[in-house]
Amino acid sequence: MKITTKVAHFTSPLYLESGRILEPYDIIYETYGTLNESKDNVILICHALSGSHHAAGLYEGDRKPGWWDGLIGDGKAIDTNKYYVICSNVIGSCFGSTGPMSDMYPSNEPYRLKFPVVTIKDMVKAQMHLLSSLGIHKVKSIIGGSMGGMQALQFAVDYPNFAKSIIALATTYATRPWAIAFNKVAMEAIRKDPRFNNGNYDKNEFKERGCDGLAIGRIAGHISYLSPDSMEDKFGRRYVATDGLFELFGRYEVERYMEYNTSNFSKMFDPLSYLYIIKAINTFNLSRGYESLHEAILRIKANVHLISFKGDLLFLPREMEHIAKMLKRNGQNYSYHQIDSDYGHDAFLVELDKFKDIITEILENE
């Protein structure tokens, strides 16, 4: 599989939903496979909160491949022998696209909290600028899960003629209070971490020790990404063998797992970027800018394919069912699949075998 990583630099202004302007800005992106002569084999992949442009394949020296490597590649569900796959890092993130720790032109000082609030709609608009700069004005499909699914649906509404099909997994039409509440834990934990210092920390401050506030907030996130059944299967009531049961801070295996994973995450993800991205998730509402959700959905011309997961407690299956019912009532082309899974929200990243054939079939039939 041919992998290429590039950074696109834009000097033209990006007009944001808030009324503010981002100028200039960079978007880092990765491509897989080969663009055909007619440019009609393009598939755009949209990533979730903690994802990046590195969706598949291995970088030299790395042990861990891209976050959707099980789906994207030669002979896989998103077959790079057939399709030219593009995945870009969203603006506001910390993996190479312009975000809060990027330099605020014309100074060499980072934006920090002066970075404008960005929305899912802004992320999509920036990606449209990227694709246009690459001479791509239509794609075969846009695919994403969770926040990536929000982007896919936003593309379908805002740019009705751009994609032939949309495949949205484990997502919603508007973020509900349950998800916003989990994000609030992360926001407050980060803000109250003394080392966060109101965003005035050194760029390399957390690379060795991590950000305690982000680690705590990420624990809340992890709880929402799993389910009671998956936690029971994975950990049960097993106790850490080296800890004493009657030690106050002795741990169950589930506690050690949370500590280990969230501590590592807080060393690699910028806390300001985390705050800006969860704000974008919280403010997601497909109907904003239109008279109603019905009016927004009615704009869609692409074939919409929705995939939910039974055990998802973050974005409940009924939220995706609501979109499916509206599409059906409008006579629009759609399919809806609920995957029998007890894993939780992260099933779209983990249980690929349960839905990869659905994606293969959709792409082959479009």
GROMACS .gro file of C-alpha atoms in nm, residues 111-364:
model
  254
  111TYR     CA    1  -0.245   3.100   1.997
  112ARG     CA    2  -0.321   2.918   2.323
  113LEU     CA    3  -0.663   3.041   2.442
  114LYS     CA    4  -0.670   3.306   2.168
  115PHE     CA    5  -0.735   3.028   1.918
  116PRO     CA    6  -1.093   3.061   1.787
  117VAL     CA    7  -1.356   2.805   1.876
  118VAL     CA    8  -1.399   2.571   1.580
  119THR     CA    9  -1.701   2.358   1.500
  120ILE     CA   10  -1.761   2.039   1.304
  121LYS     CA   11  -1.889   2.261   1.022
  122ASP     CA   12  -1.556   2.451   1.027
  123MET     CA   13  -1.358   2.126   1.018
  124VAL     CA   14  -1.556   2.016   0.713
  125LYS     CA   15  -1.512   2.350   0.537
  126ALA     CA   16  -1.134   2.330   0.589
  127GLN     CA   17  -1.130   1.980   0.440
  128MET     CA   18  -1.326   2.105   0.140
  129HIS     CA   19  -1.055   2.368   0.085
  130LEU     CA   20  -0.793   2.094   0.103
  131LEU     CA   21  -0.969   1.868  -0.145
  132SER     CA   22  -1.035   2.157  -0.384
  133SER     CA   23  -0.664   2.246  -0.373
  134LEU     CA   24  -0.591   1.886  -0.475
  135GLY     CA   25  -0.824   1.916  -0.774
  136ILE     CA   26  -1.081   1.683  -0.616
  137HIS     CA   27  -1.435   1.817  -0.652
  138LYS     CA   28  -1.630   1.497  -0.596
  139VAL     CA   29  -1.568   1.181  -0.392
  140LYS     CA   30  -1.701   0.829  -0.406
  141SER     CA   31  -1.764   0.810  -0.031
  142ILE     CA   32  -1.705   0.983   0.302
  143ILE     CA   33  -1.663   0.749   0.597
  144GLY     CA   34  -1.622   0.823   0.967
  145GLY     CA   35  -1.715   0.710   1.317
  146SER     CA   36  -1.810   0.914   1.626
  147MET     CA   37  -1.682   1.269   1.561
  148GLY     CA   38  -1.582   1.139   1.217
  149GLY     CA   39  -1.944   1.040   1.160
  150MET     CA   40  -2.051   1.391   1.257
  151GLN     CA   41  -1.820   1.525   0.987
  152ALA     CA   42  -1.954   1.278   0.730
  153LEU     CA   43  -2.314   1.385   0.799
  154GLN     CA   44  -2.216   1.754   0.795
  155PHE     CA   45  -2.056   1.703   0.453
  156ALA     CA   46  -2.379   1.545   0.330
  157VAL     CA   47  -2.590   1.840   0.445
  158ASP     CA   48  -2.361   2.132   0.362
  159TYR     CA   49  -2.223   1.998   0.032
  160PRO     CA   50  -2.503   1.782  -0.111
  161ASN     CA   51  -2.338   1.717  -0.449
  162PHE     CA   52  -1.991   1.633  -0.318
  163ALA     CA   53  -2.016   1.266  -0.215
  164LYS     CA   54  -2.192   0.978  -0.382
  165SER     CA   55  -2.230   0.801  -0.047
  166ILE     CA   56  -2.192   0.868   0.324
  167ILE     CA   57  -2.108   0.597   0.576
  168ALA     CA   58  -2.152   0.724   0.933
  169LEU     CA   59  -2.083   0.499   1.231
  170ALA     CA   60  -2.155   0.538   1.605
  171THR     CA   61  -2.261   0.901   1.580
  172THR     CA   62  -2.557   1.135   1.623
  173TYR     CA   63  -2.741   1.428   1.468
  174ALA     CA   64  -2.675   1.651   1.772
  175THR     CA   65  -2.469   1.588   2.085
  176ARG     CA   66  -2.696   1.502   2.377
  177PRO     CA   67  -2.657   1.610   2.746
  178TRP     CA   68  -2.518   1.267   2.849
  179ALA     CA   69  -2.215   1.306   2.619
  180ILE     CA   70  -2.170   1.674   2.707
  181ALA     CA   71  -2.162   1.580   3.078
  182PHE     CA   72  -1.875   1.336   3.023
  183ASN     CA   73  -1.686   1.605   2.834
  184LYS     CA   74  -1.746   1.846   3.123
  185VAL     CA   75  -1.546   1.619   3.354
  186ALA     CA   76  -1.249   1.644   3.117
  187MET     CA   77  -1.284   2.018   3.073
  188GLU     CA   78  -1.291   2.095   3.444
  189ALA     CA   79  -1.012   1.848   3.528
  190ILE     CA   80  -0.782   2.010   3.270
  191ARG     CA   81  -0.867   2.368   3.368
  192LYS     CA   82  -0.808   2.299   3.738
  193ASP     CA   83  -0.474   2.123   3.687
  194PRO     CA   84  -0.217   2.373   3.827
  195ARG     CA   85   0.033   2.282   3.556
  196PHE     CA   86  -0.221   2.374   3.289
  197ASN     CA   87  -0.171   2.734   3.405
  198ASN     CA   88  -0.467   2.874   3.212
  199GLY     CA   89  -0.313   2.748   2.889
  200ASN     CA   90   0.021   2.918   2.948
  201TYR     CA   91   0.232   2.601   2.961
  202ASP     CA   92   0.544   2.521   2.762
  203LYS     CA   93   0.485   2.324   2.440
  204ASN     CA   94   0.684   2.030   2.577
  205GLU     CA   95   0.550   2.055   2.932
  206PHE     CA   96   0.356   1.729   2.934
  207LYS     CA   97   0.566   1.500   2.712
  208GLU     CA   98   0.736   1.322   3.001
  209ARG     CA   99   0.497   1.345   3.295
  210GLY     CA  100   0.169   1.396   3.112
  211CYS     CA  101  -0.113   1.628   3.213
  212ASP     CA  102  -0.288   1.498   3.525
  213GLY     CA  103  -0.606   1.687   3.444
  214LEU     CA  104  -0.625   1.540   3.095
  215ALA     CA  105  -0.557   1.191   3.233
  216ILE     CA  106  -0.846   1.226   3.479
  217GLY     CA  107  -1.076   1.362   3.210
  218ARG     CA  108  -0.976   1.079   2.980
  219ILE     CA  109  -1.088   0.827   3.244
  220ALA     CA  110  -1.438   0.972   3.214
  221GLY     CA  111  -1.407   0.944   2.838
  222HIS     CA  112  -1.296   0.580   2.858
  223ILE     CA  113  -1.596   0.493   3.074
  224SER     CA  114  -1.827   0.638   2.808
  225TYR     CA  115  -1.645   0.452   2.528
  226LEU     CA  116  -1.698   0.110   2.687
  227SER     CA  117  -2.006  -0.058   2.834
  228PRO     CA  118  -2.081  -0.242   3.160
  229ASP     CA  119  -2.078  -0.575   2.973
  230SER     CA  120  -1.744  -0.512   2.804
  231MET     CA  121  -1.586  -0.403   3.133
  232GLU     CA  122  -1.722  -0.715   3.301
  233ASP     CA  123  -1.579  -0.937   3.027
  234LYS     CA  124  -1.243  -0.761   3.021
  235PHE     CA  125  -1.179  -0.713   3.394
  236GLY     CA  126  -1.441  -0.879   3.611
  237ARG     CA  127  -1.359  -0.817   3.977
  238ARG     CA  128  -0.994  -0.916   3.940
  239TYR     CA  129  -0.760  -0.737   4.180
  240VAL     CA  130  -0.405  -0.629   4.101
  241ALA     CA  131  -0.190  -0.914   4.235
  242THR     CA  132   0.079  -0.684   4.379
  243ASP     CA  133  -0.172  -0.457   4.559
  244GLY     CA  134  -0.323  -0.529   4.897
  245LEU     CA  135  -0.702  -0.560   4.916
  246PHE     CA  136  -0.708  -0.356   5.236
  247GLU     CA  137  -0.469  -0.087   5.112
  248LEU     CA  138  -0.664   0.234   5.062
  249PHE     CA  139  -0.521   0.287   4.714
  250GLY     CA  140  -0.501  -0.079   4.621
  251ARG     CA  141  -0.649  -0.128   4.276
  252TYR     CA  142  -0.877  -0.351   4.077
  253GLU     CA  143  -0.756  -0.438   3.729
  254VAL     CA  144  -1.007  -0.198   3.575
  255GLU     CA  145  -0.850   0.085   3.778
  256ARG     CA  146  -0.498  -0.004   3.669
  257TYR     CA  147  -0.613  -0.017   3.307
  258MET     CA  148  -0.762   0.331   3.334
  259GLU     CA  149  -0.446   0.468   3.496
  260TYR     CA  150  -0.212   0.316   3.236
  261ASN     CA  151  -0.407   0.413   2.926
  262THR     CA  152  -0.499   0.764   3.032
  263SER     CA  153  -0.149   0.843   3.159
  264ASN     CA  154   0.002   0.750   2.822
  265PHE     CA  155  -0.265   0.946   2.636
  266SER     CA  156  -0.192   1.260   2.839
  267LYS     CA  157   0.171   1.252   2.721
  268MET     CA  158   0.083   1.247   2.352
  269PHE     CA  159  -0.228   1.470   2.325
  270ASP     CA  160  -0.219   1.843   2.386
  271PRO     CA  161  -0.467   1.948   2.660
  272LEU     CA  162  -0.568   2.270   2.483
  273SER     CA  163  -0.647   2.076   2.166
  274TYR     CA  164  -0.855   1.837   2.374
  275LEU     CA  165  -1.057   2.128   2.512
  276TYR     CA  166  -1.118   2.274   2.166
  277ILE     CA  167  -1.218   1.942   2.013
  278ILE     CA  168  -1.463   1.847   2.288
  279LYS     CA  169  -1.612   2.196   2.245
  280ALA     CA  170  -1.661   2.117   1.876
  281ILE     CA  171  -1.828   1.787   1.967
  282ASN     CA  172  -2.051   1.954   2.228
  283THR     CA  173  -2.170   2.220   1.983
  284PHE     CA  174  -2.242   1.975   1.701
  285ASN     CA  175  -2.598   2.016   1.577
  286LEU     CA  176  -2.676   1.914   1.220
  287SER     CA  177  -2.975   2.150   1.212
  288ARG     CA  178  -2.781   2.467   1.306
  289GLY     CA  179  -2.803   2.714   1.019
  290TYR     CA  180  -3.123   2.555   0.888
  291GLU     CA  181  -3.484   2.595   0.997
  292SER     CA  182  -3.503   2.243   1.139
  293LEU     CA  183  -3.333   1.903   1.137
  294HIS     CA  184  -3.587   1.798   0.876
  295GLU     CA  185  -3.479   2.081   0.646
  296ALA     CA  186  -3.113   1.991   0.696
  297ILE     CA  187  -3.169   1.621   0.623
  298LEU     CA  188  -3.381   1.706   0.320
  299ARG     CA  189  -3.077   1.870   0.159
  300ILE     CA  190  -2.891   1.538   0.141
  301LYS     CA  191  -2.850   1.387  -0.205
  302ALA     CA  192  -2.593   1.119  -0.122
  303ASN     CA  193  -2.683   0.762  -0.038
  304VAL     CA  194  -2.662   0.759   0.341
  305HIS     CA  195  -2.555   0.444   0.526
  306LEU     CA  196  -2.586   0.448   0.905
  307ILE     CA  197  -2.421   0.193   1.134
  308SER     CA  198  -2.496   0.195   1.507
  309PHE     CA  199  -2.386  -0.039   1.786
  310LYS     CA  200  -2.628  -0.190   2.035
  311GLY     CA  201  -2.402  -0.136   2.338
  312ASP     CA  202  -2.308   0.223   2.254
  313LEU     CA  203  -2.390   0.434   2.560
  314LEU     CA  204  -2.235   0.756   2.430
  315PHE     CA  205  -2.433   0.800   2.109
  316LEU     CA  206  -2.732   0.574   2.151
  317PRO     CA  207  -2.860   0.368   1.855
  318ARG     CA  208  -3.193   0.548   1.875
  319GLU     CA  209  -3.015   0.872   1.776
  320MET     CA  210  -2.907   0.717   1.447
  321GLU     CA  211  -3.246   0.550   1.409
  322HIS     CA  212  -3.399   0.897   1.424
  323ILE     CA  213  -3.194   1.002   1.120
  324ALA     CA  214  -3.288   0.680   0.940
  325LYS     CA  215  -3.660   0.739   1.001
  326MET     CA  216  -3.636   1.092   0.862
  327LEU     CA  217  -3.455   0.970   0.551
  328LYS     CA  218  -3.717   0.699   0.502
  329ARG     CA  219  -4.005   0.942   0.547
  330ASN     CA  220  -3.847   1.176   0.291
  331GLY     CA  221  -3.798   0.898   0.038
  332GLN     CA  222  -3.419   0.948   0.040
  333ASN     CA  223  -3.171   0.669  -0.031
  334TYR     CA  224  -3.040   0.517   0.290
  335SER     CA  225  -2.961   0.198   0.480
  336TYR     CA  226  -2.950   0.141   0.855
  337HIS     CA  227  -2.761  -0.134   1.034
  338GLN     CA  228  -2.754  -0.192   1.409
  339ILE     CA  229  -2.456  -0.410   1.500
  340ASP     CA  230  -2.512  -0.664   1.777
  341SER     CA  231  -2.230  -0.557   2.006
  342ASP     CA  232  -2.184  -0.527   2.382
  343TYR     CA  233  -1.844  -0.360   2.352
  344GLY     CA  234  -1.964   0.000   2.374
  345HIS     CA  235  -1.899   0.313   2.171
  346ASP     CA  236  -1.546   0.210   2.070
  347ALA     CA  237  -1.680  -0.094   1.885
  348PHE     CA  238  -1.641   0.106   1.563
  349LEU     CA  239  -1.263   0.101   1.626
  350VAL     CA  240  -1.236  -0.249   1.771
  351GLU     CA  241  -1.498  -0.491   1.637
  352LEU     CA  242  -1.425  -0.441   1.269
  353ASP     CA  243  -1.519  -0.796   1.175
  354LYS     CA  244  -1.881  -0.721   1.265
  355PHE     CA  245  -1.927  -0.450   1.003
  356LYS     CA  246  -1.640  -0.454   0.752
  357ASP     CA  247  -1.841  -0.667   0.506
  358ILE     CA  248  -2.119  -0.408   0.518
  359ILE     CA  249  -1.873  -0.137   0.415
  360THR     CA  250  -1.728  -0.357   0.139
  361GLU     CA  251  -2.074  -0.421  -0.002
  362ILE     CA  252  -2.173  -0.053   0.011
  363LEU     CA  253  -1.862   0.058  -0.174
  364GLU     CA  254  -1.894  -0.214  -0.438
   0.00000   0.00000   0.00000
